[in-house]
């Protein structure tokens, strides 16, 4: 018998490889917010007008860094690691899209 639960968890964890200039990417585990198929579609349709920090706060609720997850520290991450927003959002979209492909 399959162990799938029809109501998906409201959050899930995924490793994001944060690009570090002059060094290898560093893995950071993010806690992401789950979305239904319809909510995911609406989210994607509304992404064009979002700033990086706002978009990250819409998809994530935590990380495994020593610094607390919040707007100020997400801004620091985005400012100090320019490719981080793209890596975070691509990982999030990829995780949900992969789950969506299974339907």
PDB file of C-alpha atoms in Angstrom:
ATOM      1  CA  UNK A   1       0.000   0.000   0.000  1.00  0.00           C
ATOM      2  CA  UNK A   2       1.295   3.440  -0.927  1.00  0.00           C
ATOM      3  CA  UNK A   3       2.242   5.833   1.875  1.00  0.00           C
ATOM      4  CA  UNK A   4       0.970   8.907   0.037  1.00  0.00           C
ATOM      5  CA  UNK A   5      -1.298  11.226   2.002  1.00  0.00           C
ATOM      6  CA  UNK A   6      -3.784  13.091  -0.206  1.00  0.00           C
ATOM      7  CA  UNK A   7      -3.469  16.316   1.756  1.00  0.00           C
ATOM      8  CA  UNK A   8       0.122  17.386   1.226  1.00  0.00           C
ATOM      9  CA  UNK A   9       2.195  18.876   4.018  1.00  0.00           C
ATOM     10  CA  UNK A  10       1.984  22.683   4.219  1.00  0.00           C
ATOM     11  CA  UNK A  11       5.796  22.865   4.141  1.00  0.00           C
ATOM     12  CA  UNK A  12       8.681  20.859   2.739  1.00  0.00           C
ATOM     13  CA  UNK A  13      12.473  21.066   2.938  1.00  0.00           C
ATOM     14  CA  UNK A  14      14.832  21.265  -0.002  1.00  0.00           C
ATOM     15  CA  UNK A  15      18.536  21.907  -0.383  1.00  0.00           C
ATOM     16  CA  UNK A  16      19.471  25.038  -2.329  1.00  0.00           C
ATOM     17  CA  UNK A  17      22.977  25.423  -3.685  1.00  0.00           C
ATOM     18  CA  UNK A  18      23.808  29.082  -2.976  1.00  0.00           C
ATOM     19  CA  UNK A  19      26.426  30.406  -5.430  1.00  0.00           C
ATOM     20  CA  UNK A  20      29.479  31.904  -3.717  1.00  0.00           C
ATOM     21  CA  UNK A  21      31.771  34.050  -5.884  1.00  0.00           C
ATOM     22  CA  UNK A  22      35.204  32.469  -6.232  1.00  0.00           C
ATOM     23  CA  UNK A  23      34.185  29.316  -4.365  1.00  0.00           C
ATOM     24  CA  UNK A  24      31.960  26.293  -4.699  1.00  0.00           C
ATOM     25  CA  UNK A  25      28.221  26.726  -4.056  1.00  0.00           C
ATOM     26  CA  UNK A  26      27.165  26.181  -0.447  1.00  0.00           C
ATOM     27  CA  UNK A  27      24.153  23.978   0.347  1.00  0.00           C
ATOM     28  CA  UNK A  28      21.467  25.610   2.497  1.00  0.00           C
ATOM     29  CA  UNK A  29      18.306  23.729   3.436  1.00  0.00           C
ATOM     30  CA  UNK A  30      15.214  25.904   3.104  1.00  0.00           C
ATOM     31  CA  UNK A  31      11.775  25.222   4.502  1.00  0.00           C
ATOM     32  CA  UNK A  32       9.439  26.003   1.641  1.00  0.00           C
ATOM     33  CA  UNK A  33       5.709  26.641   1.644  1.00  0.00           C
ATOM     34  CA  UNK A  34       3.654  24.038  -0.165  1.00  0.00           C
ATOM     35  CA  UNK A  35       1.027  25.106  -2.690  1.00  0.00           C
ATOM     36  CA  UNK A  36      -1.790  23.362  -4.465  1.00  0.00           C
ATOM     37  CA  UNK A  37      -1.776  23.207  -8.258  1.00  0.00           C
ATOM     38  CA  UNK A  38      -4.105  26.219  -8.530  1.00  0.00           C
ATOM     39  CA  UNK A  39      -2.198  28.242  -5.924  1.00  0.00           C
ATOM     40  CA  UNK A  40       1.089  27.416  -7.664  1.00  0.00           C
ATOM     41  CA  UNK A  41      -0.308  28.598 -10.995  1.00  0.00           C
ATOM     42  CA  UNK A  42      -1.532  31.873  -9.434  1.00  0.00           C
ATOM     43  CA  UNK A  43       1.842  32.327  -7.707  1.00  0.00           C
ATOM     44  CA  UNK A  44       3.724  31.943 -11.005  1.00  0.00           C
ATOM     45  CA  UNK A  45       1.386  34.387 -12.754  1.00  0.00           C
ATOM     46  CA  UNK A  46       2.095  37.039 -10.101  1.00  0.00           C
ATOM     47  CA  UNK A  47       5.883  36.624  -9.876  1.00  0.00           C
ATOM     48  CA  UNK A  48       6.841  39.188 -12.534  1.00  0.00           C
ATOM     49  CA  UNK A  49       6.266  42.208 -10.304  1.00  0.00           C
ATOM     50  CA  UNK A  50       7.943  40.816  -7.167  1.00  0.00           C
ATOM     51  CA  UNK A  51      11.314  41.923  -5.847  1.00  0.00           C
ATOM     52  CA  UNK A  52      13.742  39.131  -4.911  1.00  0.00           C
ATOM     53  CA  UNK A  53      13.283  39.435  -1.142  1.00  0.00           C
ATOM     54  CA  UNK A  54       9.487  39.577  -1.417  1.00  0.00           C
ATOM     55  CA  UNK A  55       9.452  36.520  -3.678  1.00  0.00           C
ATOM     56  CA  UNK A  56      11.666  34.543  -1.294  1.00  0.00           C
ATOM     57  CA  UNK A  57       9.443  35.459   1.659  1.00  0.00           C
ATOM     58  CA  UNK A  58       6.432  34.198  -0.319  1.00  0.00           C
ATOM     59  CA  UNK A  59       8.007  30.793  -0.947  1.00  0.00           C
ATOM     60  CA  UNK A  60      10.087  30.105   2.170  1.00  0.00           C
ATOM     61  CA  UNK A  61       9.510  30.146   5.902  1.00  0.00           C
ATOM     62  CA  UNK A  62      12.912  29.115   7.216  1.00  0.00           C
ATOM     63  CA  UNK A  63      16.451  27.930   6.559  1.00  0.00           C
ATOM     64  CA  UNK A  64      19.203  26.031   8.346  1.00  0.00           C
ATOM     65  CA  UNK A  65      21.495  29.042   8.783  1.00  0.00           C
ATOM     66  CA  UNK A  66      22.531  30.332  12.230  1.00  0.00           C
ATOM     67  CA  UNK A  67      20.979  33.705  11.376  1.00  0.00           C
ATOM     68  CA  UNK A  68      17.222  33.903  11.874  1.00  0.00           C
ATOM     69  CA  UNK A  69      15.060  33.712   8.777  1.00  0.00           C
ATOM     70  CA  UNK A  70      13.365  37.049   8.179  1.00  0.00           C
ATOM     71  CA  UNK A  71      13.152  39.988   5.812  1.00  0.00           C
ATOM     72  CA  UNK A  72      16.340  41.677   7.038  1.00  0.00           C
ATOM     73  CA  UNK A  73      18.489  38.543   6.771  1.00  0.00           C
ATOM     74  CA  UNK A  74      16.971  37.496   3.443  1.00  0.00           C
ATOM     75  CA  UNK A  75      17.921  40.976   2.180  1.00  0.00           C
ATOM     76  CA  UNK A  76      21.499  40.433   3.439  1.00  0.00           C
ATOM     77  CA  UNK A  77      21.655  37.082   1.643  1.00  0.00           C
ATOM     78  CA  UNK A  78      20.379  38.554  -1.623  1.00  0.00           C
ATOM     79  CA  UNK A  79      22.725  41.547  -1.400  1.00  0.00           C
ATOM     80  CA  UNK A  80      25.826  39.514  -0.543  1.00  0.00           C
ATOM     81  CA  UNK A  81      25.199  36.529  -2.826  1.00  0.00           C
ATOM     82  CA  UNK A  82      23.762  37.900  -6.043  1.00  0.00           C
ATOM     83  CA  UNK A  83      22.778  34.534  -7.504  1.00  0.00           C
ATOM     84  CA  UNK A  84      21.024  33.367  -4.344  1.00  0.00           C
ATOM     85  CA  UNK A  85      17.517  34.583  -5.223  1.00  0.00           C
ATOM     86  CA  UNK A  86      17.603  32.800  -8.571  1.00  0.00           C
ATOM     87  CA  UNK A  87      18.875  29.596  -6.955  1.00  0.00           C
ATOM     88  CA  UNK A  88      16.192  29.695  -4.241  1.00  0.00           C
ATOM     89  CA  UNK A  89      13.321  30.394  -6.605  1.00  0.00           C
ATOM     90  CA  UNK A  90      14.471  27.856  -9.204  1.00  0.00           C
ATOM     91  CA  UNK A  91      14.756  25.183  -6.519  1.00  0.00           C
ATOM     92  CA  UNK A  92      11.286  25.990  -5.184  1.00  0.00           C
ATOM     93  CA  UNK A  93       9.663  26.003  -8.609  1.00  0.00           C
ATOM     94  CA  UNK A  94      11.541  22.852  -9.580  1.00  0.00           C
ATOM     95  CA  UNK A  95      10.407  21.002  -6.454  1.00  0.00           C
ATOM     96  CA  UNK A  96       6.747  21.927  -6.971  1.00  0.00           C
ATOM     97  CA  UNK A  97       6.864  21.349 -10.717  1.00  0.00           C
ATOM     98  CA  UNK A  98       8.445  17.918 -10.203  1.00  0.00           C
ATOM     99  CA  UNK A  99       5.713  17.054  -7.736  1.00  0.00           C
ATOM    100  CA  UNK A 100       3.159  18.410 -10.198  1.00  0.00           C
ATOM    101  CA  UNK A 101       4.517  16.192 -13.008  1.00  0.00           C
ATOM    102  CA  UNK A 102       3.625  13.166 -10.923  1.00  0.00           C
ATOM    103  CA  UNK A 103      -0.096  14.079 -11.106  1.00  0.00           C
TER     104      UNK A 103
END
